[in-house]
PDB file of C-alpha atoms in Angstrom:
ATOM      1  CA  ALA A   1     -11.546  15.896  -7.430  1.00 79.00           C
ATOM      2  CA  GLN A   2     -11.805  11.972  -6.420  1.00 89.00           C
ATOM      3  CA  ARG A   3     -14.643  11.005  -4.446  1.00 94.00           C
ATOM      4  CA  VAL A   4     -16.326   7.739  -3.359  1.00 97.00           C
ATOM      5  CA  THR A   5     -19.928   7.863  -2.135  1.00 97.00           C
ATOM      6  CA  GLN A   6     -21.558   4.941  -0.160  1.00 97.00           C
ATOM      7  CA  PRO A   7     -24.978   6.227   0.414  1.00 96.00           C
ATOM      8  CA  GLU A   8     -25.955   3.737   2.947  1.00 96.00           C
ATOM      9  CA  LYS A   9     -24.441   3.712   6.334  1.00 96.00           C
ATOM     10  CA  LEU A  10     -26.171   0.915   7.611  1.00 97.00           C
ATOM     11  CA  LEU A  11     -27.735  -2.037   5.786  1.00 98.00           C
ATOM     12  CA  SER A  12     -29.772  -5.025   7.470  1.00 97.00           C
ATOM     13  CA  VAL A  13     -30.778  -7.976   5.579  1.00 97.00           C
ATOM     14  CA  PHE A  14     -31.978 -11.502   6.599  1.00 97.00           C
ATOM     15  CA  LYS A  15     -29.884 -14.600   6.023  1.00 97.00           C
ATOM     16  CA  GLY A  16     -30.378 -16.099   2.553  1.00 97.00           C
ATOM     17  CA  ALA A  17     -31.547 -12.645   1.225  1.00 98.00           C
ATOM     18  CA  PRO A  18     -29.831 -11.117  -1.755  1.00 97.00           C
ATOM     19  CA  VAL A  19     -27.624  -7.807  -0.732  1.00 97.00           C
ATOM     20  CA  GLU A  20     -26.387  -5.022  -2.720  1.00 97.00           C
ATOM     21  CA  LEU A  21     -24.185  -2.459  -1.296  1.00 98.00           C
ATOM     22  CA  LYS A  22     -24.037   0.636  -3.314  1.00 98.00           C
ATOM     23  CA  CYS A  23     -20.615   2.616  -4.420  1.00 97.00           C
ATOM     24  CA  ASN A  24     -20.565   5.506  -6.596  1.00 97.00           C
ATOM     25  CA  TYR A  25     -17.270   7.210  -7.513  1.00 96.00           C
ATOM     26  CA  SER A  26     -16.344  10.387  -9.099  1.00 94.00           C
ATOM     27  CA  TYR A  27     -13.126  10.275 -11.082  1.00 91.00           C
ATOM     28  CA  SER A  28     -12.312  12.144 -14.249  1.00 85.00           C
ATOM     29  CA  GLY A  29      -9.936   9.337 -15.406  1.00 83.00           C
ATOM     30  CA  SER A  30     -10.183   5.488 -15.520  1.00 80.00           C
ATOM     31  CA  PRO A  31      -9.846   4.299 -11.809  1.00 82.00           C
ATOM     32  CA  GLU A  32      -8.922   1.101 -10.121  1.00 89.00           C
ATOM     33  CA  LEU A  33     -11.629  -0.055  -7.781  1.00 92.00           C
ATOM     34  CA  PHE A  34     -11.749  -1.919  -4.669  1.00 94.00           C
ATOM     35  CA  TRP A  35     -13.938  -3.327  -2.150  1.00 96.00           C
ATOM     36  CA  TYR A  36     -12.506  -3.628   1.401  1.00 96.00           C
ATOM     37  CA  VAL A  37     -13.995  -5.271   4.469  1.00 96.00           C
ATOM     38  CA  GLN A  38     -13.483  -5.047   8.335  1.00 96.00           C
ATOM     39  CA  TYR A  39     -15.070  -7.783  10.403  1.00 96.00           C
ATOM     40  CA  SER A  40     -15.535  -7.164  13.979  1.00 93.00           C
ATOM     41  CA  ARG A  41     -12.237  -6.573  15.934  1.00 90.00           C
ATOM     42  CA  GLN A  42     -10.088  -7.403  12.790  1.00 93.00           C
ATOM     43  CA  ARG A  43      -8.143  -5.275  10.365  1.00 95.00           C
ATOM     44  CA  LEU A  44      -9.222  -3.971   7.053  1.00 96.00           C
ATOM     45  CA  GLN A  45      -8.547  -6.485   4.276  1.00 94.00           C
ATOM     46  CA  LEU A  46      -9.214  -6.502   0.568  1.00 93.00           C
ATOM     47  CA  LEU A  47     -12.424  -8.433  -0.478  1.00 94.00           C
ATOM     48  CA  LEU A  48     -12.009  -7.973  -4.390  1.00 91.00           C
ATOM     49  CA  ARG A  49     -10.849  -5.502  -6.610  1.00 89.00           C
ATOM     50  CA  HIS A  50     -12.440  -4.922 -10.357  1.00 85.00           C
ATOM     51  CA  ILE A  51      -9.255  -5.428 -12.190  1.00 77.00           C
ATOM     52  CA  SER A  52      -9.154  -9.075 -11.360  1.00 76.00           C
ATOM     53  CA  ARG A  53     -12.893  -9.662 -11.937  1.00 73.00           C
ATOM     54  CA  GLU A  54     -13.075 -12.328  -9.171  1.00 78.00           C
ATOM     55  CA  SER A  55     -15.696 -13.518  -6.990  1.00 80.00           C
ATOM     56  CA  ILE A  56     -14.602 -13.791  -3.354  1.00 85.00           C
ATOM     57  CA  LYS A  57     -17.083 -15.301  -0.643  1.00 90.00           C
ATOM     58  CA  GLY A  58     -19.825 -15.297  -2.980  1.00 91.00           C
ATOM     59  CA  PHE A  59     -19.381 -11.459  -3.736  1.00 94.00           C
ATOM     60  CA  THR A  60     -18.949  -9.872  -7.041  1.00 93.00           C
ATOM     61  CA  ALA A  61     -18.875  -6.329  -8.056  1.00 93.00           C
ATOM     62  CA  ASP A  62     -19.301  -4.789 -11.740  1.00 87.00           C
ATOM     63  CA  LEU A  63     -17.847  -1.603 -12.749  1.00 89.00           C
ATOM     64  CA  ASN A  64     -20.219   0.567 -14.596  1.00 90.00           C
ATOM     65  CA  LYS A  65     -18.588   3.376 -16.316  1.00 88.00           C
ATOM     66  CA  GLY A  66     -21.743   5.008 -17.463  1.00 90.00           C
ATOM     67  CA  GLU A  67     -23.364   5.231 -13.947  1.00 92.00           C
ATOM     68  CA  THR A  68     -19.942   5.576 -12.255  1.00 93.00           C
ATOM     69  CA  SER A  69     -20.697   2.827 -10.004  1.00 94.00           C
ATOM     70  CA  PHE A  70     -19.249  -0.407  -8.535  1.00 95.00           C
ATOM     71  CA  HIS A  71     -21.936  -1.708  -6.570  1.00 96.00           C
ATOM     72  CA  LEU A  72     -20.985  -5.127  -4.307  1.00 96.00           C
ATOM     73  CA  LYS A  73     -23.628  -7.968  -4.649  1.00 96.00           C
ATOM     74  CA  LYS A  74     -24.067 -11.390  -3.071  1.00 96.00           C
ATOM     75  CA  PRO A  75     -27.204 -13.356  -3.873  1.00 96.00           C
ATOM     76  CA  PHE A  76     -27.557 -15.230  -0.529  1.00 97.00           C
ATOM     77  CA  ALA A  77     -26.297 -13.501   2.498  1.00 97.00           C
ATOM     78  CA  GLN A  78     -24.626 -15.376   5.478  1.00 97.00           C
ATOM     79  CA  GLU A  79     -24.638 -14.036   9.107  1.00 97.00           C
ATOM     80  CA  GLU A  80     -20.769 -14.564   8.872  1.00 97.00           C
ATOM     81  CA  ASP A  81     -20.595 -11.378   6.002  1.00 97.00           C
ATOM     82  CA  SER A  82     -21.801  -9.095   8.662  1.00 98.00           C
ATOM     83  CA  ALA A  83     -19.175  -6.551   8.695  1.00 98.00           C
ATOM     84  CA  MET A  84     -17.995  -3.081   7.715  1.00 97.00           C
ATOM     85  CA  TYR A  85     -17.607  -2.582   3.931  1.00 98.00           C
ATOM     86  CA  TYR A  86     -15.571  -0.013   2.304  1.00 97.00           C
ATOM     87  CA  CYS A  87     -15.355   1.068  -1.402  1.00 97.00           C
ATOM     88  CA  ALA A  88     -12.212   2.562  -2.487  1.00 96.00           C
ATOM     89  CA  LEU A  89     -10.673   4.020  -5.621  1.00 94.00           C
ATOM     90  CA  MET A  90      -7.209   4.419  -6.927  1.00 92.00           C
ATOM     91  CA  PRO A  91      -6.554   6.795  -9.236  1.00 89.00           C
ATOM     92  CA  GLY A  92      -4.274   5.999 -12.240  1.00 85.00           C
ATOM     93  CA  GLY A  93      -0.709   6.841 -11.591  1.00 84.00           C
ATOM     94  CA  SER A  94      -1.142   6.741  -7.725  1.00 88.00           C
ATOM     95  CA  GLU A  95      -0.681   4.583  -5.036  1.00 88.00           C
ATOM     96  CA  LYS A  96      -3.093   6.023  -2.543  1.00 93.00           C
ATOM     97  CA  LEU A  97      -6.660   4.525  -1.826  1.00 95.00           C
ATOM     98  CA  VAL A  98      -9.522   6.965  -1.752  1.00 96.00           C
ATOM     99  CA  PHE A  99     -12.096   5.328   0.449  1.00 97.00           C
ATOM    100  CA  GLY A 100     -15.860   5.934   1.038  1.00 97.00           C
ATOM    101  CA  LYS A 101     -17.152   6.253   4.429  1.00 96.00           C
ATOM    102  CA  GLY A 102     -18.403   2.510   4.652  1.00 97.00           C
ATOM    103  CA  THR A 103     -21.438   0.465   4.949  1.00 97.00           C
ATOM    104  CA  LYS A 104     -22.134  -1.504   8.157  1.00 97.00           C
ATOM    105  CA  LEU A 105     -23.958  -4.542   7.047  1.00 98.00           C
ATOM    106  CA  THR A 106     -25.830  -6.552   9.170  1.00 98.00           C
ATOM    107  CA  VAL A 107     -27.327 -10.283   8.424  1.00 98.00           C
ATOM    108  CA  ASN A 108     -29.928 -11.322  10.743  1.00 97.00           C
ATOM    109  CA  PRO A 109     -30.617 -14.913  11.276  1.00 95.00           C
TER     110      PRO A 109
ATOM    111  CA  GLU B   1       0.718 -15.827   7.326  1.00 82.00           C
ATOM    112  CA  PRO B   2       2.683 -12.388   7.596  1.00 89.00           C
ATOM    113  CA  GLU B   3       0.946  -9.446   8.953  1.00 94.00           C
ATOM    114  CA  VAL B   4       1.364  -5.698   9.473  1.00 97.00           C
ATOM    115  CA  THR B   5       1.905  -4.915  13.087  1.00 97.00           C
ATOM    116  CA  GLN B   6       1.265  -1.444  14.860  1.00 98.00           C
ATOM    117  CA  THR B   7       2.360  -0.358  18.513  1.00 96.00           C
ATOM    118  CA  PRO B   8       1.071   0.906  20.533  1.00 96.00           C
ATOM    119  CA  SER B   9      -2.571   0.050  20.143  1.00 96.00           C
ATOM    120  CA  HIS B  10      -3.670   3.009  22.050  1.00 97.00           C
ATOM    121  CA  GLN B  11      -1.684   6.394  22.637  1.00 97.00           C
ATOM    122  CA  VAL B  12      -2.800   9.008  24.748  1.00 97.00           C
ATOM    123  CA  THR B  13      -1.131  12.487  24.633  1.00 97.00           C
ATOM    124  CA  GLN B  14      -1.293  15.900  25.693  1.00 97.00           C
ATOM    125  CA  MET B  15      -1.774  18.663  23.094  1.00 97.00           C
ATOM    126  CA  GLY B  16       1.361  19.910  21.769  1.00 97.00           C
ATOM    127  CA  GLN B  17       3.352  16.996  22.516  1.00 97.00           C
ATOM    128  CA  GLU B  18       5.347  14.872  20.045  1.00 97.00           C
ATOM    129  CA  VAL B  19       4.207  11.354  19.171  1.00 98.00           C
ATOM    130  CA  ILE B  20       5.865   8.469  17.398  1.00 97.00           C
ATOM    131  CA  LEU B  21       3.509   5.515  15.780  1.00 98.00           C
ATOM    132  CA  ARG B  22       5.306   2.614  14.741  1.00 97.00           C
ATOM    133  CA  CYS B  23       4.622  -0.032  12.075  1.00 97.00           C
ATOM    134  CA  VAL B  24       6.419  -3.318  11.228  1.00 97.00           C
ATOM    135  CA  PRO B  25       5.370  -3.764   7.565  1.00 96.00           C
ATOM    136  CA  ILE B  26       5.596  -7.403   5.956  1.00 94.00           C
ATOM    137  CA  SER B  27       9.107  -8.209   5.428  1.00 91.00           C
ATOM    138  CA  ASN B  28       9.295  -8.469   1.668  1.00 89.00           C
ATOM    139  CA  HIS B  29       7.212  -5.355   1.068  1.00 92.00           C
ATOM    140  CA  LEU B  30       8.661  -2.414  -0.633  1.00 91.00           C
ATOM    141  CA  TYR B  31       5.876   0.126  -0.311  1.00 94.00           C
ATOM    142  CA  PHE B  32       4.373   1.518   3.019  1.00 96.00           C
ATOM    143  CA  TYR B  33       1.441   3.797   3.679  1.00 97.00           C
ATOM    144  CA  TRP B  34      -0.090   5.646   6.521  1.00 98.00           C
ATOM    145  CA  TYR B  35      -4.041   6.410   6.570  1.00 98.00           C
ATOM    146  CA  ARG B  36      -6.228   7.959   9.204  1.00 98.00           C
ATOM    147  CA  GLN B  37      -9.534   7.637  10.184  1.00 96.00           C
ATOM    148  CA  ILE B  38     -11.074  10.311  12.618  1.00 96.00           C
ATOM    149  CA  LEU B  39     -14.119   8.795  14.252  1.00 94.00           C
ATOM    150  CA  GLY B  40     -17.259   8.478  12.144  1.00 90.00           C
ATOM    151  CA  GLN B  41     -15.435   9.852   9.124  1.00 93.00           C
ATOM    152  CA  LYS B  42     -13.780   8.197   6.126  1.00 94.00           C
ATOM    153  CA  VAL B  43     -10.193   6.337   6.185  1.00 96.00           C
ATOM    154  CA  GLU B  44      -7.931   8.999   4.395  1.00 97.00           C
ATOM    155  CA  PHE B  45      -4.501   8.730   2.829  1.00 97.00           C
ATOM    156  CA  LEU B  46      -1.706  10.529   4.656  1.00 98.00           C
ATOM    157  CA  VAL B  47       1.458   9.175   2.826  1.00 97.00           C
ATOM    158  CA  SER B  48       3.495   6.607   0.838  1.00 96.00           C
ATOM    159  CA  PHE B  49       6.898   5.675   1.197  1.00 95.00           C
ATOM    160  CA  TYR B  50       9.302   3.835  -1.310  1.00 93.00           C
ATOM    161  CA  ASN B  51      12.933   3.383  -1.567  1.00 90.00           C
ATOM    162  CA  ASN B  52      13.595   5.582   1.678  1.00 91.00           C
ATOM    163  CA  GLU B  53      11.514   8.709   0.443  1.00 94.00           C
ATOM    164  CA  ILE B  54       8.079   9.988   0.291  1.00 96.00           C
ATOM    165  CA  SER B  55       6.496   9.057  -3.216  1.00 94.00           C
ATOM    166  CA  GLU B  56       3.078  10.776  -2.687  1.00 95.00           C
ATOM    167  CA  LYS B  57       1.339  12.768   0.264  1.00 96.00           C
ATOM    168  CA  SER B  58      -1.885  14.299   0.966  1.00 96.00           C
ATOM    169  CA  GLU B  59      -2.770  17.841   1.783  1.00 94.00           C
ATOM    170  CA  ILE B  60      -3.242  16.671   5.444  1.00 94.00           C
ATOM    171  CA  PHE B  61       0.437  15.452   5.641  1.00 96.00           C
ATOM    172  CA  ASP B  62       2.020  19.179   6.503  1.00 94.00           C
ATOM    173  CA  ASP B  63       5.349  19.846   8.089  1.00 94.00           C
ATOM    174  CA  GLN B  64       4.049  18.753  11.352  1.00 96.00           C
ATOM    175  CA  PHE B  65       4.173  15.034   9.936  1.00 97.00           C
ATOM    176  CA  SER B  66       7.214  13.053   9.004  1.00 97.00           C
ATOM    177  CA  VAL B  67       7.883   9.395   8.341  1.00 97.00           C
ATOM    178  CA  GLU B  68      11.111   7.485   8.716  1.00 94.00           C
ATOM    179  CA  ARG B  69      12.269   4.110   8.223  1.00 92.00           C
ATOM    180  CA  PRO B  70      14.961   4.077  10.830  1.00 85.00           C
ATOM    181  CA  ASP B  71      16.088   0.332  10.236  1.00 86.00           C
ATOM    182  CA  GLY B  72      15.109  -2.568   8.135  1.00 78.00           C
ATOM    183  CA  SER B  73      12.090  -3.438   9.849  1.00 86.00           C
ATOM    184  CA  ASN B  74      10.437  -0.333  11.428  1.00 93.00           C
ATOM    185  CA  PHE B  75       8.279   2.417   9.643  1.00 96.00           C
ATOM    186  CA  THR B  76       7.400   5.346  11.629  1.00 97.00           C
ATOM    187  CA  LEU B  77       4.805   8.384  11.688  1.00 98.00           C
ATOM    188  CA  LYS B  78       5.673  11.300  13.735  1.00 97.00           C
ATOM    189  CA  ILE B  79       3.574  14.211  14.703  1.00 97.00           C
ATOM    190  CA  ARG B  80       5.519  16.958  16.167  1.00 96.00           C
ATOM    191  CA  SER B  81       3.122  19.005  18.031  1.00 95.00           C
ATOM    192  CA  THR B  82      -0.240  17.468  18.321  1.00 97.00           C
ATOM    193  CA  LYS B  83      -3.450  19.186  17.851  1.00 96.00           C
ATOM    194  CA  LEU B  84      -6.856  18.135  18.995  1.00 97.00           C
ATOM    195  CA  GLU B  85      -7.711  17.323  15.622  1.00 96.00           C
ATOM    196  CA  ASP B  86      -5.127  14.756  15.322  1.00 97.00           C
ATOM    197  CA  SER B  87      -7.202  12.441  17.562  1.00 98.00           C
ATOM    198  CA  ALA B  88      -7.800   9.555  15.098  1.00 98.00           C
ATOM    199  CA  MET B  89      -7.129   5.957  14.274  1.00 97.00           C
ATOM    200  CA  TYR B  90      -3.871   5.601  12.170  1.00 98.00           C
ATOM    201  CA  PHE B  91      -3.401   2.498   9.955  1.00 98.00           C
ATOM    202  CA  CYS B  92      -0.311   1.584   8.633  1.00 98.00           C
ATOM    203  CA  ALA B  93      -0.243  -0.498   5.230  1.00 97.00           C
ATOM    204  CA  SER B  94       2.353  -2.028   2.858  1.00 96.00           C
ATOM    205  CA  SER B  95       2.320  -3.632  -0.225  1.00 94.00           C
ATOM    206  CA  ARG B  96       4.826  -5.736  -2.435  1.00 90.00           C
ATOM    207  CA  GLN B  97       4.704  -3.138  -5.234  1.00 79.00           C
ATOM    208  CA  GLY B  98       3.074   0.007  -5.810  1.00 71.00           C
ATOM    209  CA  ALA B  99       0.690  -0.680  -8.531  1.00 69.00           C
ATOM    210  CA  SER B 100      -3.233  -1.255  -8.279  1.00 65.00           C
ATOM    211  CA  TYR B 101      -2.748  -4.984  -8.789  1.00 68.00           C
ATOM    212  CA  ASN B 102      -0.778  -5.266  -5.569  1.00 79.00           C
ATOM    213  CA  GLU B 103      -2.902  -5.426  -2.306  1.00 89.00           C
ATOM    214  CA  GLN B 104      -2.142  -3.261   0.684  1.00 94.00           C
ATOM    215  CA  PHE B 105      -2.071  -5.171   3.779  1.00 95.00           C
ATOM    216  CA  PHE B 106      -3.337  -2.772   6.741  1.00 97.00           C
ATOM    217  CA  GLY B 107      -2.422  -3.101  10.248  1.00 97.00           C
ATOM    218  CA  PRO B 108      -4.778  -3.311  13.106  1.00 97.00           C
ATOM    219  CA  GLY B 109      -4.234   0.743  13.938  1.00 97.00           C
ATOM    220  CA  THR B 110      -3.251   2.833  16.492  1.00 98.00           C
ATOM    221  CA  ARG B 111      -6.043   5.029  18.299  1.00 97.00           C
ATOM    222  CA  LEU B 112      -4.583   8.350  18.931  1.00 98.00           C
ATOM    223  CA  THR B 113      -6.253  10.559  21.561  1.00 98.00           C
ATOM    224  CA  VAL B 114      -5.056  14.179  22.064  1.00 97.00           C
ATOM    225  CA  LEU B 115      -6.266  15.807  25.245  1.00 96.00           C
TER     226      LEU B 115
END
């Protein structure tokens, strides 16, 4: 079974503090992993994907196959980072995205 | 920048009625998807569609559901006889290709309320 777990429903940090949003996955093969973000009153949009090893808006995520994790990190949070963050995996040979429940990040001034 | 659009933004219907949710994918995209999110739960995959046929579907996508691309622009999701548990936010998405390196672009969603 494919499953994505985001253990924190809510996460609150102060501006300038480091932030880490946790994501663990369960999948027997080699998944592709993604982080999607939904800002207030906006649509779901791709933040980053592990296959391209990019850093977007200061966020990075490293795939740890041993721990089956894909945590999202940013060294210095900004108020505009406040949003709902969803971790997702795409099983090999599939086009579907399997989402976690999401973490609501609030960055306080 | 082109975007996926969905209509209506909110649909209220009586249990047992048929509903059609409409989506206009980005024009040069070839793969289309429907997802849903029941309040407080995960975004769940329903179906993917390519070359005028279903390429993948989930267990949720039973005989009550169907999808269609009736013309060159619209992509619709039909629920034949709605149930209370069909109340959810329904998201349409499209991508240029179907592989994982091709981003799925999401629409704003249609909130379906079944009474």
